[in-house]
Amino acid sequence: MTSEPAGAPTVDRATVDRAAAREEAERHLQALVGREDARLRDDQWTAIEALAVDRRRALVVQRTGWGKSAVYFVATLLLRAQGAGPTVIVSPLLALMRNQIAAAQRAGVRAVTINSTNPEDWEQIHTGVAAGEVDVLLVSPERLNNPTFRDEVLPRLSASAGLLVVDEAHCISDWGHDFRPDYRRIRTLLAELPDGVPVLATTATANARVTRDVAEQLEAGGAPVLVLRGSLDRESLHLGVVRFPTSEQRLAWLTDHLRTLPGSGIIYCLTVAATQEVAQHLREQGHHVAAYSGQTDPTERASLEAALAAGEVKALVATSALGMGFDATLGFVVNLGAPSSPVSYYQQVGRAGRGTEQAEVVLLPGREDRDIWAYFGSLAFPPERLVRQTIDALDAAGRPLSTAVLETEVELGRNRLETMLKVLDVDGAVRRTKGGWESTGQPWTYDAERYARVAEAREREQAAMLAYLETDVCRMRFLRSQLDDPVPDGPEGDCGRCDNCGGLSLDSGLDEAAVEQARARLDRPGVVIEPRKMWPSGLDRLGVELKGRIKNPAEEGRAVARLTDLGHGQALRDLFREGPEGAYDGAVPVPLVQAVVEVLGEWRPAVDQIVVVDSMTHGTLVRDLASGLSRYLGVPVVGSWTIADPSIPTGAGAANSAQRVAAVRRRSRLDLDLTDDARLGRVLLVDDRVVTGWTLTLAAAALLEAGASAVVPLVLATQS
């Protein structure tokens, strides 16, 4: 007999009336879904029985819509009736949390959540949990390593929890397609649970390798794990691919066909910029859509999710930040751009087809997809040199350092540095405290082999995604095989629903007027460059005496386009891409000259002189741009933000703001060529592209200090 959590009654598992337990479970299910004829499937009962009767650990790998959340809510009610403590659910999807809470309340389950959007409620929630007034506590993985939550709340939860649920459990594994370091903290939580506390891990997107990895981590302390893996076939999904050579053709096809797609759905894009661009065009063409991303205000996100679930909008144009809950009925998913792996794609298309017999799933791949994959791939775990620099800086400090201070010591951006520190925290090399991060002094080894394996796995996934686009076999068979889901050989293993099986026919015809409208939208140049307003913290540690508000900022500027844009973005990506002979450094291509002229015509900046930002890699390009602007505007080029120390490489310090400001200050100086009686007026500051914005900020500050009345930047491209 397994020992019970403190305070729970002793139950003899051998004498439990399992038939009666199942009847009770089905009554809870009926309350949960609001239907008196609802019945548990045998596989659902197997999972519930393992948790609520046998107090085991289980890993459930089942397709989206199978009913994984019903398993843990019903198990919660059974366990609470036995006197068990609250269920703790770790979930990364805020939308899913909101839907789960609504569903739980329908079944009489008292559910609350702690996440980044409701800090004002945390204290009250902690009090409610301690008082036994909460049945289910949903927490985001990021909370697990918050110092206060980890040190004060988590130990009480570990001691009193009746059930631990890990949703999206593939995130535990760094083999998973959505590896999140915060999830690795769950291993510590598992090890601290008292004997007899059941654990459920759920996912719809784990292949055999990830399944093994997650199961091994659930076995912490030697607890046996029940693995329930079902078919990942989605019988409602009709999969298809439509390929076009240009972005305007893809956007035109989407504009024309959106009205014919069933119900409401999601249009997934690879970048935030694309969601905004596509949503704006679709709205201009009369479609009721909205943009949605991780940058959307949390309150607006909740409102948009509710509108989509209720069918009040035709579509949300979203990044992968959108993950709907189990009770959303969506008729379609369109991907404008291919995700970097079939596993990611399977997860996204799984948002459609719940509660409906048929849903259309269309993939419109683009030329820019691989460039975007490469960018996100560049954000992988840093090289050992930078990791050691971080640990050494913490060792030398002998006290906690904030992330902002560490940025002045290590050439890594804020997000990448935070991610690396979380990994080091789980590995035991550093520890997060209320004052920042501190070294533990424990030995740590850089696991180069593991990081190389993960990188190789991602390359294979990208190759598989490209193969999906070209395959002539059943598309659902292809996706299921990528998830190691057994598929029968021969025709019986084909879905019969996709474009390759003949079950979906996608018209690839294009209306020329729609193409022209899309082209006009994508060719509309002009992106606002917002000036920097505050100097980064910690500059004094780098010998730079700048702090606080920037007293002499540039005015709002313009770029032709973002590098991630669908229109001019492709031409700019081609322009700045490194080739076998190095970077392009010639005259500005004619289409981009025309785009610059169009930006000027709409913007109409009144300027008196031009100053050019020198470049070691694109010197000819940027000077040609400045010369052409001088002729077009009829104002002289009067100087440059010149390279004073070429030993400092291009892009030095670009990974974080403090390092970048220090590097640009050392590398560059203002060089003016004015006649004796000339004075600076309104200056057009010309550069090839903006990455961090600090070069333009420092050059503008120098010009204003030299007497310029205003500085307005103009560049070809902006990184984001």
CSV table of C-alpha atoms in Angstrom, one decimal, residues 158-457:
chain,number,residue,atom,x,y,z
A,158,SER,CA,4.4,20.6,-2.6
A,159,ALA,CA,3.5,19.4,0.9
A,160,SER,CA,-0.3,19.8,0.5
A,161,ALA,CA,-1.0,19.2,-3.2
A,162,GLY,CA,-3.5,16.4,-4.0
A,163,LEU,CA,-2.5,16.2,-7.7
A,164,LEU,CA,0.2,17.8,-9.9
A,165,VAL,CA,-0.7,18.3,-13.5
A,166,VAL,CA,2.0,19.3,-16.1
A,167,ASP,CA,0.2,20.6,-19.3
A,168,GLU,CA,2.1,20.8,-22.5
A,169,ALA,CA,4.6,18.4,-21.0
A,170,HIS,CA,6.8,18.2,-24.0
A,171,CYS,CA,8.2,21.6,-22.7
A,172,ILE,CA,10.0,19.6,-20.0
A,173,SER,CA,12.2,18.1,-22.6
A,174,ASP,CA,14.9,20.1,-24.4
A,175,TRP,CA,14.2,17.7,-27.2
A,176,GLY,CA,10.7,19.2,-27.5
A,177,HIS,CA,9.8,21.7,-30.2
A,178,ASP,CA,8.9,24.3,-27.6
A,179,PHE,CA,11.7,24.0,-25.0
A,180,ARG,CA,11.1,26.4,-22.1
A,181,PRO,CA,13.8,26.5,-19.3
A,182,ASP,CA,11.2,27.3,-16.7
A,183,TYR,CA,9.7,23.8,-17.3
A,184,ARG,CA,12.9,22.2,-16.1
A,185,ARG,CA,12.1,23.5,-12.6
A,186,ILE,CA,9.3,20.9,-12.6
A,187,ARG,CA,11.9,18.2,-12.0
A,188,THR,CA,12.7,19.8,-8.7
A,189,LEU,CA,9.0,20.0,-7.8
A,190,LEU,CA,8.5,16.3,-8.7
A,191,ALA,CA,11.4,15.3,-6.4
A,192,GLU,CA,9.9,17.3,-3.5
A,193,LEU,CA,6.4,15.8,-3.7
A,194,PRO,CA,5.4,13.5,-0.8
A,195,ASP,CA,4.9,9.8,-1.6
A,196,GLY,CA,1.5,9.0,-3.0
A,197,VAL,CA,0.8,12.3,-4.7
A,198,PRO,CA,-0.3,11.4,-8.2
A,199,VAL,CA,1.2,13.3,-11.2
A,200,LEU,CA,-0.3,13.7,-14.6
A,201,ALA,CA,1.7,15.0,-17.6
A,202,THR,CA,-0.2,15.7,-20.8
A,203,THR,CA,0.7,16.7,-24.4
A,204,ALA,CA,-0.5,16.3,-27.9
A,205,THR,CA,2.8,16.9,-29.6
A,206,ALA,CA,5.5,14.5,-28.4
A,207,ASN,CA,7.3,12.0,-30.6
A,208,ALA,CA,8.8,8.8,-29.2
A,209,ARG,CA,12.1,10.4,-28.2
A,210,VAL,CA,10.4,13.2,-26.3
A,211,THR,CA,7.9,10.8,-24.7
A,212,ARG,CA,10.8,8.7,-23.3
A,213,ASP,CA,12.5,11.8,-22.0
A,214,VAL,CA,9.5,13.1,-20.2
A,215,ALA,CA,8.6,9.7,-18.8
A,216,GLU,CA,12.1,9.3,-17.4
A,217,GLN,CA,11.8,12.7,-15.7
A,218,LEU,CA,8.5,11.7,-14.2
A,219,GLU,CA,10.1,8.6,-12.7
A,220,ALA,CA,12.1,10.8,-10.2
A,221,GLY,CA,12.4,8.9,-7.0
A,222,GLY,CA,11.6,5.6,-8.7
A,223,ALA,CA,7.9,6.1,-9.1
A,224,PRO,CA,6.5,3.9,-11.9
A,225,VAL,CA,4.9,5.9,-14.8
A,226,LEU,CA,1.9,4.8,-16.8
A,227,VAL,CA,2.3,6.0,-20.4
A,228,LEU,CA,-1.0,6.3,-22.4
A,229,ARG,CA,-0.4,7.1,-26.0
A,230,GLY,CA,-3.3,7.2,-28.4
A,231,SER,CA,-3.6,7.8,-32.1
A,232,LEU,CA,-2.8,11.3,-33.1
A,233,ASP,CA,-5.0,11.3,-36.2
A,234,ARG,CA,-7.4,14.3,-36.3
A,235,GLU,CA,-10.4,13.0,-38.2
A,236,SER,CA,-11.9,16.4,-38.7
A,237,LEU,CA,-8.9,18.1,-40.3
A,238,HIS,CA,-8.6,18.5,-44.1
A,239,LEU,CA,-5.0,19.4,-44.8
A,240,GLY,CA,-3.6,21.2,-47.9
A,241,VAL,CA,-0.8,23.3,-49.3
A,242,VAL,CA,-1.0,26.1,-51.8
A,243,ARG,CA,2.3,27.5,-53.1
A,244,PHE,CA,2.8,30.8,-54.8
A,245,PRO,CA,6.1,32.5,-55.8
A,246,THR,CA,5.3,35.9,-54.3
A,247,SER,CA,4.0,37.4,-51.1
A,248,GLU,CA,1.3,39.5,-52.8
A,249,GLN,CA,-0.1,36.3,-54.5
A,250,ARG,CA,-0.3,34.5,-51.1
A,251,LEU,CA,-2.0,37.5,-49.5
A,252,ALA,CA,-4.4,37.9,-52.5
A,253,TRP,CA,-5.4,34.2,-52.3
A,254,LEU,CA,-6.1,34.6,-48.6
A,255,THR,CA,-8.1,37.7,-49.1
A,256,ASP,CA,-10.2,36.0,-51.8
A,257,HIS,CA,-10.8,32.7,-50.0
A,258,LEU,CA,-11.2,33.8,-46.4
A,259,ARG,CA,-14.9,34.3,-46.8
A,260,THR,CA,-15.3,30.7,-48.1
A,261,LEU,CA,-13.5,29.1,-45.2
A,262,PRO,CA,-15.9,27.5,-42.7
A,263,GLY,CA,-16.7,29.4,-39.4
A,264,SER,CA,-14.1,31.3,-37.6
A,265,GLY,CA,-10.4,30.4,-37.3
A,266,ILE,CA,-6.8,31.4,-37.0
A,267,ILE,CA,-4.4,32.8,-39.5
A,268,TYR,CA,-0.9,32.1,-38.2
A,269,CYS,CA,2.1,34.2,-39.2
A,270,LEU,CA,5.8,33.8,-38.3
A,271,THR,CA,6.4,37.3,-37.0
A,272,VAL,CA,4.6,40.1,-35.1
A,273,ALA,CA,5.1,42.5,-38.0
A,274,ALA,CA,3.4,40.1,-40.4
A,275,THR,CA,0.3,39.8,-38.2
A,276,GLN,CA,-0.1,43.5,-38.2
A,277,GLU,CA,0.5,43.9,-41.9
A,278,VAL,CA,-1.8,41.1,-42.9
A,279,ALA,CA,-4.6,42.0,-40.5
A,280,GLN,CA,-4.6,45.6,-41.7
A,281,HIS,CA,-4.9,44.5,-45.4
A,282,LEU,CA,-7.7,42.1,-44.6
A,283,ARG,CA,-9.6,44.7,-42.7
A,284,GLU,CA,-9.1,47.1,-45.6
A,285,GLN,CA,-10.7,44.5,-47.8
A,286,GLY,CA,-13.7,44.2,-45.6
A,287,HIS,CA,-12.8,41.2,-43.4
A,288,HIS,CA,-13.5,41.2,-39.7
A,289,VAL,CA,-10.1,40.2,-38.3
A,290,ALA,CA,-7.7,41.4,-35.6
A,291,ALA,CA,-4.0,41.0,-35.0
A,292,TYR,CA,-2.8,39.0,-31.9
A,293,SER,CA,0.7,38.4,-30.6
A,294,GLY,CA,2.7,38.2,-27.4
A,295,GLN,CA,2.9,42.0,-27.6
A,296,THR,CA,-0.8,42.4,-27.5
A,297,ASP,CA,-2.1,43.9,-24.2
A,298,PRO,CA,-3.2,41.1,-21.8
A,299,THR,CA,-6.7,42.5,-21.4
A,300,GLU,CA,-7.1,42.8,-25.2
A,301,ARG,CA,-5.8,39.3,-25.7
A,302,ALA,CA,-8.5,37.9,-23.4
A,303,SER,CA,-11.1,39.9,-25.2
A,304,LEU,CA,-9.9,38.7,-28.7
A,305,GLU,CA,-9.8,35.1,-27.5
A,306,ALA,CA,-13.4,35.3,-26.3
A,307,ALA,CA,-14.5,37.0,-29.6
A,308,LEU,CA,-12.9,34.2,-31.6
A,309,ALA,CA,-14.3,31.4,-29.5
A,310,ALA,CA,-17.8,33.0,-29.8
A,311,GLY,CA,-17.5,33.5,-33.6
A,312,GLU,CA,-17.6,37.3,-33.3
A,313,VAL,CA,-14.6,37.7,-35.6
A,314,LYS,CA,-13.8,35.8,-38.8
A,315,ALA,CA,-10.2,35.2,-37.7
A,316,LEU,CA,-7.3,36.3,-35.5
A,317,VAL,CA,-4.1,36.9,-37.4
A,318,ALA,CA,-1.7,35.6,-34.8
A,319,THR,CA,1.8,34.4,-33.9
A,320,SER,CA,2.2,31.1,-32.1
A,321,ALA,CA,1.4,33.0,-28.9
A,322,LEU,CA,-2.2,32.2,-29.5
A,323,GLY,CA,-3.2,28.8,-28.1
A,324,MET,CA,-7.0,28.3,-27.7
A,325,GLY,CA,-8.6,26.1,-25.0
A,326,PHE,CA,-10.3,22.9,-25.4
A,327,ASP,CA,-13.8,24.4,-25.8
A,328,ALA,CA,-13.1,26.6,-28.8
A,329,THR,CA,-14.8,25.4,-32.0
A,330,LEU,CA,-12.8,26.6,-35.0
A,331,GLY,CA,-13.5,25.8,-38.6
A,332,PHE,CA,-10.1,26.6,-40.1
A,333,VAL,CA,-6.4,27.3,-39.6
A,334,VAL,CA,-4.3,29.0,-42.3
A,335,ASN,CA,-0.5,29.3,-41.9
A,336,LEU,CA,0.9,32.3,-43.9
A,337,GLY,CA,4.4,31.0,-43.7
A,338,ALA,CA,5.6,27.5,-42.6
A,339,PRO,CA,6.6,26.8,-39.0
A,340,SER,CA,10.1,25.4,-38.6
A,341,SER,CA,9.0,21.8,-37.8
A,342,PRO,CA,6.1,19.4,-38.5
A,343,VAL,CA,5.6,19.0,-34.8
A,344,SER,CA,5.0,22.8,-34.3
A,345,TYR,CA,2.8,22.7,-37.4
A,346,TYR,CA,0.7,19.8,-36.0
A,347,GLN,CA,0.2,21.7,-32.7
A,348,GLN,CA,-1.0,24.8,-34.5
A,349,VAL,CA,-3.4,23.1,-36.9
A,350,GLY,CA,-4.8,21.2,-33.9
A,351,ARG,CA,-6.5,24.4,-32.8
A,352,ALA,CA,-9.1,23.7,-35.5
A,353,GLY,CA,-11.6,20.9,-35.8
A,354,ARG,CA,-12.7,20.6,-32.1
A,355,GLY,CA,-16.4,20.1,-31.9
A,356,THR,CA,-16.9,20.2,-35.6
A,357,GLU,CA,-16.9,17.4,-38.2
A,358,GLN,CA,-14.8,19.2,-40.7
A,359,ALA,CA,-12.1,21.9,-40.6
A,360,GLU,CA,-9.9,23.2,-43.4
A,361,VAL,CA,-6.2,23.6,-42.8
A,362,VAL,CA,-4.2,25.4,-45.4
A,363,LEU,CA,-0.4,26.1,-45.5
A,364,LEU,CA,0.9,29.0,-47.7
A,365,PRO,CA,4.7,28.8,-47.5
A,366,GLY,CA,6.8,31.8,-48.3
A,367,ARG,CA,10.4,32.6,-49.5
A,368,GLU,CA,11.1,34.3,-46.3
A,369,ASP,CA,10.4,31.3,-44.0
A,370,ARG,CA,13.9,29.9,-43.9
A,371,ASP,CA,15.3,33.4,-43.1
A,372,ILE,CA,13.0,33.6,-40.1
A,373,TRP,CA,13.8,30.1,-39.0
A,374,ALA,CA,17.5,31.0,-39.1
A,375,TYR,CA,16.9,34.1,-37.0
A,376,PHE,CA,15.1,32.2,-34.3
A,377,GLY,CA,17.7,29.5,-34.5
A,378,SER,CA,20.4,32.1,-33.8
A,379,LEU,CA,18.8,32.6,-30.3
A,380,ALA,CA,19.9,29.1,-29.2
A,381,PHE,CA,21.9,28.4,-26.0
A,382,PRO,CA,25.0,30.7,-26.0
A,383,PRO,CA,28.5,29.4,-26.6
A,384,GLU,CA,30.6,28.4,-23.6
A,385,ARG,CA,32.6,31.6,-23.6
A,386,LEU,CA,29.6,33.7,-22.8
A,387,VAL,CA,28.2,31.3,-20.2
A,388,ARG,CA,31.6,31.3,-18.4
A,389,GLN,CA,31.7,35.1,-18.5
A,390,THR,CA,28.3,35.2,-16.7
A,391,ILE,CA,29.3,32.7,-14.0
A,392,ASP,CA,32.7,34.4,-13.5
A,393,ALA,CA,30.9,37.8,-13.2
A,394,LEU,CA,28.6,36.4,-10.5
A,395,ASP,CA,31.6,34.7,-8.7
A,396,ALA,CA,33.6,38.0,-8.7
A,397,ALA,CA,30.6,40.0,-7.4
A,398,GLY,CA,30.1,37.8,-4.4
A,399,ARG,CA,26.5,39.2,-4.2
A,400,PRO,CA,23.4,39.0,-6.3
A,401,LEU,CA,23.5,41.0,-9.5
A,402,SER,CA,20.4,42.1,-11.5
A,403,THR,CA,20.0,41.1,-15.1
A,404,ALA,CA,20.6,44.8,-16.1
A,405,VAL,CA,23.9,44.8,-14.3
A,406,LEU,CA,24.9,41.4,-15.9
A,407,GLU,CA,24.2,42.9,-19.3
A,408,THR,CA,27.2,45.2,-18.8
A,409,GLU,CA,29.4,42.2,-18.2
A,410,VAL,CA,28.2,39.8,-20.9
A,411,GLU,CA,27.4,40.4,-24.5
A,412,LEU,CA,23.9,38.9,-24.5
A,413,GLY,CA,20.5,40.5,-25.0
A,414,ARG,CA,18.1,40.6,-22.0
A,415,ASN,CA,15.8,37.8,-23.2
A,416,ARG,CA,18.6,35.4,-24.2
A,417,LEU,CA,20.5,36.2,-21.0
A,418,GLU,CA,17.4,35.5,-18.8
A,419,THR,CA,16.9,32.2,-20.6
A,420,MET,CA,20.5,31.1,-20.1
A,421,LEU,CA,20.4,32.0,-16.4
A,422,LYS,CA,17.2,29.9,-16.0
A,423,VAL,CA,19.1,26.9,-17.5
A,424,LEU,CA,22.0,27.6,-15.2
A,425,ASP,CA,19.6,27.9,-12.2
A,426,VAL,CA,18.1,24.5,-12.9
A,427,ASP,CA,21.6,23.0,-13.4
A,428,GLY,CA,22.6,24.4,-10.0
A,429,ALA,CA,25.3,26.8,-11.1
A,430,VAL,CA,23.3,30.0,-10.2
A,431,ARG,CA,20.3,30.8,-8.1
A,432,ARG,CA,17.7,33.5,-8.5
A,433,THR,CA,17.1,35.7,-5.5
A,434,LYS,CA,15.1,38.7,-4.7
A,435,GLY,CA,18.1,40.8,-5.6
A,436,GLY,CA,18.8,39.2,-8.9
A,437,TRP,CA,21.1,36.3,-9.6
A,438,GLU,CA,23.9,34.8,-7.5
A,439,SER,CA,26.5,32.1,-8.0
A,440,THR,CA,26.1,28.9,-6.0
A,441,GLY,CA,29.8,28.1,-6.4
A,442,GLN,CA,28.9,24.6,-7.6
A,443,PRO,CA,30.9,23.1,-10.4
A,444,TRP,CA,29.2,23.2,-13.8
A,445,THR,CA,30.0,21.6,-17.1
A,446,TYR,CA,29.0,23.0,-20.5
A,447,ASP,CA,27.1,20.2,-22.1
A,448,ALA,CA,28.2,20.9,-25.7
A,449,GLU,CA,27.1,17.4,-26.8
A,450,ARG,CA,23.5,18.0,-25.7
A,451,TYR,CA,23.3,21.5,-27.3
A,452,ALA,CA,24.7,20.0,-30.6
A,453,ARG,CA,22.1,17.3,-30.5
A,454,VAL,CA,19.3,19.8,-30.1
A,455,ALA,CA,20.7,21.9,-32.9
A,456,GLU,CA,20.9,18.9,-35.2
A,457,ALA,CA,17.4,17.8,-34.3
